[in-house]
């Protein structure tokens, strides 16, 4: 257990990025992340909701999407075995499409999450 940050960052993508040591049991951490995402989906995205607040992005997406986006990078799956659930991938893609600055997660002169994650493959 722990916070979203503890589960998704510290124990999933930070070790791949070189910011934290690898967890003792990566499969258990992957399972904890999947459990967290299922709870997030049930609490905030059920009933056909596209985003936490309905059809429009809110501050919630600006907080959650960078963490989710980091977790769905190919280097994370390759090195941890974690695979982001399809519903959460769609949520991230939909949110990034509506964020005026969503492209900064993918392209920032080598400093975006996507570019940094790719350097860890």
PDB file of C-alpha atoms in Angstrom:
ATOM      1  CA  UNK A   1       0.000   0.000   0.000  1.00  0.00           C
ATOM      2  CA  UNK A   2       0.951   3.639  -0.188  1.00  0.00           C
ATOM      3  CA  UNK A   3       0.145   6.773  -2.113  1.00  0.00           C
ATOM      4  CA  UNK A   4      -0.355   6.894  -5.859  1.00  0.00           C
ATOM      5  CA  UNK A   5       3.105   8.440  -6.086  1.00  0.00           C
ATOM      6  CA  UNK A   6       4.657   5.662  -3.969  1.00  0.00           C
ATOM      7  CA  UNK A   7       3.029   2.918  -6.011  1.00  0.00           C
ATOM      8  CA  UNK A   8       3.350   4.294  -9.532  1.00  0.00           C
ATOM      9  CA  UNK A   9       6.507   6.396  -9.372  1.00  0.00           C
ATOM     10  CA  UNK A  10       8.785   5.116  -6.626  1.00  0.00           C
ATOM     11  CA  UNK A  11       8.137   1.417  -7.265  1.00  0.00           C
ATOM     12  CA  UNK A  12       7.414   1.282 -10.994  1.00  0.00           C
ATOM     13  CA  UNK A  13       9.043   3.872 -13.220  1.00  0.00           C
ATOM     14  CA  UNK A  14      11.613   5.523 -10.927  1.00  0.00           C
ATOM     15  CA  UNK A  15      13.741   2.354 -10.809  1.00  0.00           C
ATOM     16  CA  UNK A  16      13.773   2.170 -14.617  1.00  0.00           C
ATOM     17  CA  UNK A  17      14.643   5.874 -14.841  1.00  0.00           C
ATOM     18  CA  UNK A  18      17.470   5.370 -12.345  1.00  0.00           C
ATOM     19  CA  UNK A  19      15.919   7.490  -9.578  1.00  0.00           C
ATOM     20  CA  UNK A  20      15.267   4.683  -7.067  1.00  0.00           C
ATOM     21  CA  UNK A  21      16.368   1.102  -6.434  1.00  0.00           C
ATOM     22  CA  UNK A  22      14.339  -1.711  -7.965  1.00  0.00           C
ATOM     23  CA  UNK A  23      11.742  -3.204  -5.632  1.00  0.00           C
ATOM     24  CA  UNK A  24      12.408  -6.629  -4.128  1.00  0.00           C
ATOM     25  CA  UNK A  25       9.277  -8.072  -5.770  1.00  0.00           C
ATOM     26  CA  UNK A  26       8.486  -6.340  -9.073  1.00  0.00           C
ATOM     27  CA  UNK A  27       5.481  -8.578  -9.804  1.00  0.00           C
ATOM     28  CA  UNK A  28       3.893  -7.596  -6.480  1.00  0.00           C
ATOM     29  CA  UNK A  29       4.456  -3.920  -7.322  1.00  0.00           C
ATOM     30  CA  UNK A  30       2.968  -4.399 -10.787  1.00  0.00           C
ATOM     31  CA  UNK A  31      -0.070  -6.057  -9.205  1.00  0.00           C
ATOM     32  CA  UNK A  32      -0.384  -3.206  -6.686  1.00  0.00           C
ATOM     33  CA  UNK A  33      -0.325  -0.707  -9.556  1.00  0.00           C
ATOM     34  CA  UNK A  34      -3.008  -2.627 -11.465  1.00  0.00           C
ATOM     35  CA  UNK A  35      -5.134  -2.738  -8.318  1.00  0.00           C
ATOM     36  CA  UNK A  36      -4.707   1.008  -7.826  1.00  0.00           C
ATOM     37  CA  UNK A  37      -5.661   1.706 -11.439  1.00  0.00           C
ATOM     38  CA  UNK A  38      -8.770  -0.473 -11.156  1.00  0.00           C
ATOM     39  CA  UNK A  39      -9.811   1.522  -8.089  1.00  0.00           C
ATOM     40  CA  UNK A  40      -9.107   4.808  -9.878  1.00  0.00           C
ATOM     41  CA  UNK A  41     -11.191   3.726 -12.853  1.00  0.00           C
ATOM     42  CA  UNK A  42     -14.069   2.588 -10.648  1.00  0.00           C
ATOM     43  CA  UNK A  43     -14.028   5.748  -8.525  1.00  0.00           C
ATOM     44  CA  UNK A  44     -13.489   8.361 -11.229  1.00  0.00           C
ATOM     45  CA  UNK A  45     -14.137   6.951 -14.706  1.00  0.00           C
ATOM     46  CA  UNK A  46     -17.136   4.670 -14.283  1.00  0.00           C
ATOM     47  CA  UNK A  47     -20.554   5.269 -15.793  1.00  0.00           C
ATOM     48  CA  UNK A  48     -19.142   6.172 -19.178  1.00  0.00           C
ATOM     49  CA  UNK A  49     -17.182   9.179 -17.902  1.00  0.00           C
ATOM     50  CA  UNK A  50     -14.367  10.186 -20.197  1.00  0.00           C
ATOM     51  CA  UNK A  51     -12.536  12.179 -17.517  1.00  0.00           C
ATOM     52  CA  UNK A  52     -12.713  12.596 -13.750  1.00  0.00           C
ATOM     53  CA  UNK A  53     -15.078  15.577 -14.065  1.00  0.00           C
ATOM     54  CA  UNK A  54     -17.057  14.220 -17.024  1.00  0.00           C
ATOM     55  CA  UNK A  55     -16.492  15.226 -20.637  1.00  0.00           C
ATOM     56  CA  UNK A  56     -13.869  17.919 -19.998  1.00  0.00           C
ATOM     57  CA  UNK A  57     -10.423  17.613 -18.517  1.00  0.00           C
ATOM     58  CA  UNK A  58      -9.852  19.031 -15.060  1.00  0.00           C
ATOM     59  CA  UNK A  59      -6.923  19.596 -12.739  1.00  0.00           C
ATOM     60  CA  UNK A  60      -7.189  15.888 -11.896  1.00  0.00           C
ATOM     61  CA  UNK A  61      -5.932  14.952 -15.352  1.00  0.00           C
ATOM     62  CA  UNK A  62      -3.002  17.345 -15.075  1.00  0.00           C
ATOM     63  CA  UNK A  63      -1.988  15.524 -11.890  1.00  0.00           C
ATOM     64  CA  UNK A  64      -2.624  11.919 -12.955  1.00  0.00           C
ATOM     65  CA  UNK A  65      -1.693  11.872 -16.629  1.00  0.00           C
ATOM     66  CA  UNK A  66       2.082  12.462 -16.294  1.00  0.00           C
ATOM     67  CA  UNK A  67       2.357   9.533 -13.860  1.00  0.00           C
ATOM     68  CA  UNK A  68       0.198   7.297 -16.024  1.00  0.00           C
ATOM     69  CA  UNK A  69       2.032   8.347 -19.171  1.00  0.00           C
ATOM     70  CA  UNK A  70       5.374   7.466 -17.597  1.00  0.00           C
ATOM     71  CA  UNK A  71       4.076   4.033 -16.597  1.00  0.00           C
ATOM     72  CA  UNK A  72       2.891   3.238 -20.118  1.00  0.00           C
ATOM     73  CA  UNK A  73       6.248   3.784 -21.832  1.00  0.00           C
ATOM     74  CA  UNK A  74       7.774   0.790 -23.655  1.00  0.00           C
ATOM     75  CA  UNK A  75      10.897   0.821 -21.473  1.00  0.00           C
ATOM     76  CA  UNK A  76       8.736   0.361 -18.380  1.00  0.00           C
ATOM     77  CA  UNK A  77       6.990  -2.689 -19.838  1.00  0.00           C
ATOM     78  CA  UNK A  78      10.278  -4.079 -21.144  1.00  0.00           C
ATOM     79  CA  UNK A  79      12.114  -3.756 -17.826  1.00  0.00           C
ATOM     80  CA  UNK A  80       9.313  -4.418 -15.324  1.00  0.00           C
ATOM     81  CA  UNK A  81       6.739  -6.489 -17.205  1.00  0.00           C
ATOM     82  CA  UNK A  82       4.041  -3.929 -16.328  1.00  0.00           C
ATOM     83  CA  UNK A  83       1.400  -3.330 -19.003  1.00  0.00           C
ATOM     84  CA  UNK A  84      -0.974  -0.403 -18.674  1.00  0.00           C
ATOM     85  CA  UNK A  85      -4.649  -1.452 -18.936  1.00  0.00           C
ATOM     86  CA  UNK A  86      -6.318  -0.420 -22.199  1.00  0.00           C
ATOM     87  CA  UNK A  87      -8.878   1.812 -20.458  1.00  0.00           C
ATOM     88  CA  UNK A  88      -6.127   3.819 -18.785  1.00  0.00           C
ATOM     89  CA  UNK A  89      -4.206   4.139 -22.061  1.00  0.00           C
ATOM     90  CA  UNK A  90      -7.365   5.554 -23.659  1.00  0.00           C
ATOM     91  CA  UNK A  91      -7.843   7.915 -20.700  1.00  0.00           C
ATOM     92  CA  UNK A  92      -4.285   9.245 -21.085  1.00  0.00           C
ATOM     93  CA  UNK A  93      -4.590   9.598 -24.861  1.00  0.00           C
ATOM     94  CA  UNK A  94      -7.926  11.416 -24.579  1.00  0.00           C
ATOM     95  CA  UNK A  95      -6.593  13.756 -21.895  1.00  0.00           C
ATOM     96  CA  UNK A  96      -3.413  14.559 -23.821  1.00  0.00           C
ATOM     97  CA  UNK A  97      -5.482  15.352 -26.907  1.00  0.00           C
ATOM     98  CA  UNK A  98      -7.402  17.978 -24.922  1.00  0.00           C
ATOM     99  CA  UNK A  99      -4.434  19.436 -23.038  1.00  0.00           C
ATOM    100  CA  UNK A 100      -3.042  22.432 -24.894  1.00  0.00           C
ATOM    101  CA  UNK A 101       0.405  21.513 -23.623  1.00  0.00           C
ATOM    102  CA  UNK A 102       0.033  17.725 -23.685  1.00  0.00           C
ATOM    103  CA  UNK A 103       2.755  17.318 -26.300  1.00  0.00           C
ATOM    104  CA  UNK A 104       5.415  18.297 -23.745  1.00  0.00           C
ATOM    105  CA  UNK A 105       5.111  14.776 -22.321  1.00  0.00           C
ATOM    106  CA  UNK A 106       6.303  13.365 -25.657  1.00  0.00           C
ATOM    107  CA  UNK A 107       8.624  15.983 -27.065  1.00  0.00           C
ATOM    108  CA  UNK A 108      10.775  18.500 -25.227  1.00  0.00           C
ATOM    109  CA  UNK A 109      14.171  18.578 -26.860  1.00  0.00           C
ATOM    110  CA  UNK A 110      15.174  15.288 -25.288  1.00  0.00           C
ATOM    111  CA  UNK A 111      13.764  16.107 -21.841  1.00  0.00           C
ATOM    112  CA  UNK A 112      10.186  14.844 -22.100  1.00  0.00           C
ATOM    113  CA  UNK A 113       9.006  11.773 -20.224  1.00  0.00           C
ATOM    114  CA  UNK A 114       8.769   9.805 -23.465  1.00  0.00           C
ATOM    115  CA  UNK A 115      12.238  10.819 -24.633  1.00  0.00           C
ATOM    116  CA  UNK A 116      13.803  10.134 -21.253  1.00  0.00           C
ATOM    117  CA  UNK A 117      12.063   6.755 -20.956  1.00  0.00           C
ATOM    118  CA  UNK A 118      13.279   5.806 -24.443  1.00  0.00           C
ATOM    119  CA  UNK A 119      16.854   6.527 -23.364  1.00  0.00           C
ATOM    120  CA  UNK A 120      16.434   3.788 -20.732  1.00  0.00           C
ATOM    121  CA  UNK A 121      15.552   1.012 -23.192  1.00  0.00           C
TER     122      UNK A 121
END
